[in-house]
Short mmCIF file of C-alpha atoms in Angstrom, two decimals:
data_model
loop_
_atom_site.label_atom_id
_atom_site.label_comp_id
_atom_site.label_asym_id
_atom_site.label_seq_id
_atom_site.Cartn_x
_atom_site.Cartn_y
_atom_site.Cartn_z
CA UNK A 80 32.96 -61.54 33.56
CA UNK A 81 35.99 -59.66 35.35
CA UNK A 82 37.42 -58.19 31.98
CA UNK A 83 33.90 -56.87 31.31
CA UNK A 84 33.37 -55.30 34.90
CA UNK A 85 36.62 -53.58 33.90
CA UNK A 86 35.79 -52.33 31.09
CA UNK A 87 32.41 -51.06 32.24
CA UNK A 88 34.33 -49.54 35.15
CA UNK A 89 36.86 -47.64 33.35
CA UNK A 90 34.30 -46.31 30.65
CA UNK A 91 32.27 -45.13 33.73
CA UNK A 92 35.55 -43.28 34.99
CA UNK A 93 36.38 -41.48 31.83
CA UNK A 94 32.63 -40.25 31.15
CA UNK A 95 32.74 -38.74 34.75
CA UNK A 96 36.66 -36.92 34.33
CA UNK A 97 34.96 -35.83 30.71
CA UNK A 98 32.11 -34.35 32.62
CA UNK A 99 34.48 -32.68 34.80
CA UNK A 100 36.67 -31.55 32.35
CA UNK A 101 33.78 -30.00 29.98
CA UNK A 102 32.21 -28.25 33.55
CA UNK A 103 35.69 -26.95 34.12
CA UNK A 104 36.21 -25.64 30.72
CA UNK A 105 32.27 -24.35 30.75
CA UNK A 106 33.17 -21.97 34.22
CA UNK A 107 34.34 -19.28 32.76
CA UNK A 108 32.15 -19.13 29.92
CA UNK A 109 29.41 -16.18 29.57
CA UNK A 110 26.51 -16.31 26.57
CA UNK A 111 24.94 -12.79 25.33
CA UNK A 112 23.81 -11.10 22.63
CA UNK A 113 24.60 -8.03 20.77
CA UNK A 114 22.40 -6.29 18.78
CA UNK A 115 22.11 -3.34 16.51
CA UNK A 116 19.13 -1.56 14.63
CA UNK A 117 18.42 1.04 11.89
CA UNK A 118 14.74 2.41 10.47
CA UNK A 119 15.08 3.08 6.76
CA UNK A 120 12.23 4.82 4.73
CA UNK A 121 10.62 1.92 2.30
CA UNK A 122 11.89 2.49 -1.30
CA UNK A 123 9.82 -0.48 -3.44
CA UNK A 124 6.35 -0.72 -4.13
CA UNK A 125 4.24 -3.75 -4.74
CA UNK A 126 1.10 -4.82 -6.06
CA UNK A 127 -1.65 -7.05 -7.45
CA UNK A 128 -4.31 -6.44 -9.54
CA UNK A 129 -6.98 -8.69 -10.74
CA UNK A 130 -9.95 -9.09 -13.01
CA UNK A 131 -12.40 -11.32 -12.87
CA UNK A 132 -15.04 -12.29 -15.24
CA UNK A 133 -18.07 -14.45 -15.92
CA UNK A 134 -19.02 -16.23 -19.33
CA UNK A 135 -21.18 -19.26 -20.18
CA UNK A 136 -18.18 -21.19 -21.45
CA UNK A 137 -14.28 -21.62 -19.94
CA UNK A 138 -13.52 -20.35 -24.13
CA UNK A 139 -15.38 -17.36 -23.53
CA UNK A 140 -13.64 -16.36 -20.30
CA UNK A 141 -10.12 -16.87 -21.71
CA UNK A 142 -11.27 -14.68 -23.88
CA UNK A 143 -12.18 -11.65 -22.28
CA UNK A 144 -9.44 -12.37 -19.33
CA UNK A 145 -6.89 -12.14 -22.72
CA UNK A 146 -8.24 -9.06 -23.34
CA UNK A 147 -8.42 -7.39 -20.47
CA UNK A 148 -4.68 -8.73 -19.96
CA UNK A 149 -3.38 -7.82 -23.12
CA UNK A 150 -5.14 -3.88 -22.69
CA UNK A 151 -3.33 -3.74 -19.74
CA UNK A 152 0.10 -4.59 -20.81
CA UNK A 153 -0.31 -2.50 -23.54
CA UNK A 154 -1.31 0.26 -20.88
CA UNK A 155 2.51 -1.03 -18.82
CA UNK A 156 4.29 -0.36 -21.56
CA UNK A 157 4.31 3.64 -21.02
CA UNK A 158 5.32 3.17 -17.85
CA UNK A 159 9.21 1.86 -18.21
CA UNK A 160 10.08 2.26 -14.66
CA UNK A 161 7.78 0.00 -13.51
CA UNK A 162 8.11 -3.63 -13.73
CA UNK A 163 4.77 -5.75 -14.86
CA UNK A 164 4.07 -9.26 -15.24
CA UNK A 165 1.22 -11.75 -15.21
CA UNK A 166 0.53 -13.91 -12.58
CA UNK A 167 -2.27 -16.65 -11.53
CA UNK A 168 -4.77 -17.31 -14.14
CA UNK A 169 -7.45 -19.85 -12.90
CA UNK A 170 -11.17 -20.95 -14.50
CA UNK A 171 -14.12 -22.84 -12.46
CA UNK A 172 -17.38 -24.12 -12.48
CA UNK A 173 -20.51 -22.33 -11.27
CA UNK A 174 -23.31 -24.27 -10.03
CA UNK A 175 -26.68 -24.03 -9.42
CA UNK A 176 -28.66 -26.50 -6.84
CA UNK A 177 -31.57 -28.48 -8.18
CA UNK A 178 -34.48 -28.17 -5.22
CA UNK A 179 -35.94 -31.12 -7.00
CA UNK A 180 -33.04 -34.11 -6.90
CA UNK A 181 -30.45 -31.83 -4.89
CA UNK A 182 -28.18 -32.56 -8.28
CA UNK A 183 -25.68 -29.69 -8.91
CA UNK A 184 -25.75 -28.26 -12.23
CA UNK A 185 -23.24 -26.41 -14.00
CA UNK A 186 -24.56 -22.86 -14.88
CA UNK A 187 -21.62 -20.78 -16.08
CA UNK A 188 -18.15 -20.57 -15.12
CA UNK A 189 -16.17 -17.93 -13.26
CA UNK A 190 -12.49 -16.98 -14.15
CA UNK A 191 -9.69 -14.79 -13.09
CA UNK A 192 -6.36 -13.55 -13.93
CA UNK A 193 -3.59 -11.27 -11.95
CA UNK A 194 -0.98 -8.51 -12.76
CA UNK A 195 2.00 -8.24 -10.46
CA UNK A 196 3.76 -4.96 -10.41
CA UNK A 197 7.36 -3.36 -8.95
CA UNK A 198 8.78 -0.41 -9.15
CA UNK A 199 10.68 2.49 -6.57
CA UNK A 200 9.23 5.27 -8.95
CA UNK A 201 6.08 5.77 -6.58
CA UNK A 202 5.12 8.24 -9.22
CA UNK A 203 5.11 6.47 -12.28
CA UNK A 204 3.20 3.87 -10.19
CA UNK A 205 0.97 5.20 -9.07
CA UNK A 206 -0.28 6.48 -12.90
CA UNK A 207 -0.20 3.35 -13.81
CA UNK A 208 -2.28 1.92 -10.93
CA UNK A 209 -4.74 4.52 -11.35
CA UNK A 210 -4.98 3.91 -15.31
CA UNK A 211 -5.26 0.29 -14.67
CA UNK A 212 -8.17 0.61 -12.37
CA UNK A 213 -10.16 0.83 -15.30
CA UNK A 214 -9.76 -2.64 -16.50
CA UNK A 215 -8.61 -4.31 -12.98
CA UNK A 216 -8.99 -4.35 -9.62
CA UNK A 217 -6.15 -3.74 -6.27
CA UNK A 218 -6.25 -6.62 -4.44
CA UNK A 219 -2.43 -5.90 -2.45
CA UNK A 220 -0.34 -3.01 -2.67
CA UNK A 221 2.73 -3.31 -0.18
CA UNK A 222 5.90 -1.09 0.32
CA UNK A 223 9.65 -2.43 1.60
CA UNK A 224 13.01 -1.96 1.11
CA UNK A 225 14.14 -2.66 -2.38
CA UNK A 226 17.50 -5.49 -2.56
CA UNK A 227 20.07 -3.13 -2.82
CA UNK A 228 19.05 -0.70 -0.01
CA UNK A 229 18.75 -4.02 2.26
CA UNK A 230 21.78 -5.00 1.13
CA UNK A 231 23.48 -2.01 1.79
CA UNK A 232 21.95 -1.68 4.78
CA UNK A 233 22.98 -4.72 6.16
CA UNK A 234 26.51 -4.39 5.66
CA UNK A 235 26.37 -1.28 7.84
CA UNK A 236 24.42 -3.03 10.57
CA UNK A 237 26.94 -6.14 10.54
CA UNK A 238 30.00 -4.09 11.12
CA UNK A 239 28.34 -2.18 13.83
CA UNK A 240 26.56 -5.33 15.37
CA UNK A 241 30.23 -7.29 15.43
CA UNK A 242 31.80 -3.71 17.38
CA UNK A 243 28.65 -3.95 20.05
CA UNK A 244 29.55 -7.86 20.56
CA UNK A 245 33.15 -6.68 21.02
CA UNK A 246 32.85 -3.64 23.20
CA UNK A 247 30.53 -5.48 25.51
CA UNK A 248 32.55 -8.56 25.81
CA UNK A 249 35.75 -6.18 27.14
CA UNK A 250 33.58 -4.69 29.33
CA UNK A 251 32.00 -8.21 31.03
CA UNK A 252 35.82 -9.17 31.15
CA UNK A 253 36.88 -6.13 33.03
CA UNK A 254 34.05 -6.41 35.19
CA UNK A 255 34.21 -9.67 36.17
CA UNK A 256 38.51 -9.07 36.63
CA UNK A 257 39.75 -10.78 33.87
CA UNK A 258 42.32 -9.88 32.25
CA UNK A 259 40.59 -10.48 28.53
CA UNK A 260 38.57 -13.06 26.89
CA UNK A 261 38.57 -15.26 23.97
CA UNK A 262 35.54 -16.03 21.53
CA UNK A 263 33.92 -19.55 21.92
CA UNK A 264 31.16 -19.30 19.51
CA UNK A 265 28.94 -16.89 17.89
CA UNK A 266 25.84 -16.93 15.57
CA UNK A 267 24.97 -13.73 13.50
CA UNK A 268 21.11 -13.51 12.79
CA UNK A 269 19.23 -10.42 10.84
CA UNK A 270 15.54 -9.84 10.27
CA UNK A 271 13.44 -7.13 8.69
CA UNK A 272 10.26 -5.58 10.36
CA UNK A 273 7.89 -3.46 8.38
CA UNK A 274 4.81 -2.11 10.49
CA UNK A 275 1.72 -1.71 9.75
CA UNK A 276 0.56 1.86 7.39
CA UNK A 277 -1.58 3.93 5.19
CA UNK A 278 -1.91 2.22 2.42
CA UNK A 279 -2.41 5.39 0.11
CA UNK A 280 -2.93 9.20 1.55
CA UNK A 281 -6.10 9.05 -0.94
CA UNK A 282 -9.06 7.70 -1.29
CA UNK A 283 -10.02 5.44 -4.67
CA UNK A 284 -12.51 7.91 -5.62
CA UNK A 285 -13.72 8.30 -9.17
CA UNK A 286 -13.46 11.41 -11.09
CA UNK A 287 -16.19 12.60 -13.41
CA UNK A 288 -14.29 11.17 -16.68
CA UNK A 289 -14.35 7.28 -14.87
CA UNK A 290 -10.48 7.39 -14.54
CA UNK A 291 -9.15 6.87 -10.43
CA UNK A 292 -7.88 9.24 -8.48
CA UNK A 293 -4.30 8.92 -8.74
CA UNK A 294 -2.90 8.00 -4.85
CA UNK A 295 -0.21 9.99 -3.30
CA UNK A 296 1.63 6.80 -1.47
CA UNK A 297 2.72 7.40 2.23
CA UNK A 298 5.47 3.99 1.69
CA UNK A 299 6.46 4.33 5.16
CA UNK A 300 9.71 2.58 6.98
CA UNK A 301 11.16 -0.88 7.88
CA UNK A 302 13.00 -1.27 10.61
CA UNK A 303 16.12 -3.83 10.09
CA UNK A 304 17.79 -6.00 12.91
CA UNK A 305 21.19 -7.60 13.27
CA UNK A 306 21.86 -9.41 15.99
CA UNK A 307 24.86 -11.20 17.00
CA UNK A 308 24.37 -14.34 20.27
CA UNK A 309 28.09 -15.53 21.11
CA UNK A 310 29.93 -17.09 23.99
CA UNK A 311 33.15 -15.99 25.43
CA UNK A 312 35.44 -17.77 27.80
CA UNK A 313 37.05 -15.15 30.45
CA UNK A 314 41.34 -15.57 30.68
CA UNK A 315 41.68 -14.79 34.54
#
């Protein structure tokens, strides 16, 4: 029993000097964070198109989504500089209720099928869009900042975001009278935010031959973050 009152003793001594110790070393310690920001124009456009179709058999809809799919690639392919491929493709059921029983009877069946497209030629796009209006449908179009301007980007932000962190570290040092600092930590954190826009400057009006309006794209700009939260430990 007396060894074990020790023990329990002594343990309870060295948690309390580690306590001290950690709220000695913690005094001098300051958190903040550092940030820097740029707005850069958006340089990528995105988009989905659809068509949708409806056919007394799930045969006869993959047949006419094929079509209408295969027209449309065929329609891509003058358009190098943007970037096409096929996306989603689903078939279902259409019902009708029976007033009689309440049974639910199959009637038909409605499918669909997609067409994702990329490209930072807004021009060439924008033909395309308009020519493929004619098969298929927008359902998104979005603008951001392509990989390599990001990337770019970033890199530019960084350095600067690291020389904030810096430059306001010396001066919480000086003004608290030390005579520097050291780093104890830090965490560097970026984010992209792209507000809300015109979609297109036009509307998606039809001309007299059927064909849309091509749309003069207003892509507008992201704005990217980096952000650096650290903890330095004043040297008095």
């Amino acid at each position: 029993m007396k060894s074990t009152l020790v023990f329990t003793t002594l343990t309870a001594v060295l948690a309390s000097l580690s306590s001290v110790a950690m709220a000695q070393t913690a005094y001098n310690q300051i958190s903040f964070t550092s940030e820097a920001r740029t707005k850069i124009a958006n340089d990528q456009l995105q988009a989905t198109l659809s068509k949708t179709a409806q056919a007394a058999t799930p045969a006869a809809i993959a047949n006419e989504l094929n079509k209408s799919i295969n027209q449309a690639l065929t329609l891509a392919k003058r358009y190098p500089e943007v970037v096409v491929s096929t996306s989603r493709q689903h078939t279902q059921p259409r019902y009708a209720n029976n007033q009689d029983d309440g049974d639910q009877k199959i009637i038909g069946f409605t499918g669909s099928v997609s067409l994702e497209l990329s490209s930072k030629n807004f021009e060439k796009a924008s033909q395309l869009i308009a020519d493929l209006q004619n098969i298929m449908i927008i359902d998104q179009l979005n603008f951001g900042v392509s990989e390599q301007t990001y990337a770019n980007a970033e890199k530019q932000l960084q350095t600067q975001a690291i020389k904030n962190f810096q430059d306001e570290a010396q001066n919480i040092s000086q003004s608290f009278g030390a005579s520097g600092y050291k780093i104890i930590n830090v965490q560097l954190n970026h984010h992209q935010y792209t507000p809300a826009y015109p979609m297109a400057m036009m509307a998606s009006a039809k001309m007299a031959d059927s064909r849309a309006v091509v749309q003069e794209f207003s892509a507008g700009d992201s704005t990217i973050n980096y952000t650096i939260n650290g903890t330095i430990e004043l040297i008095k």
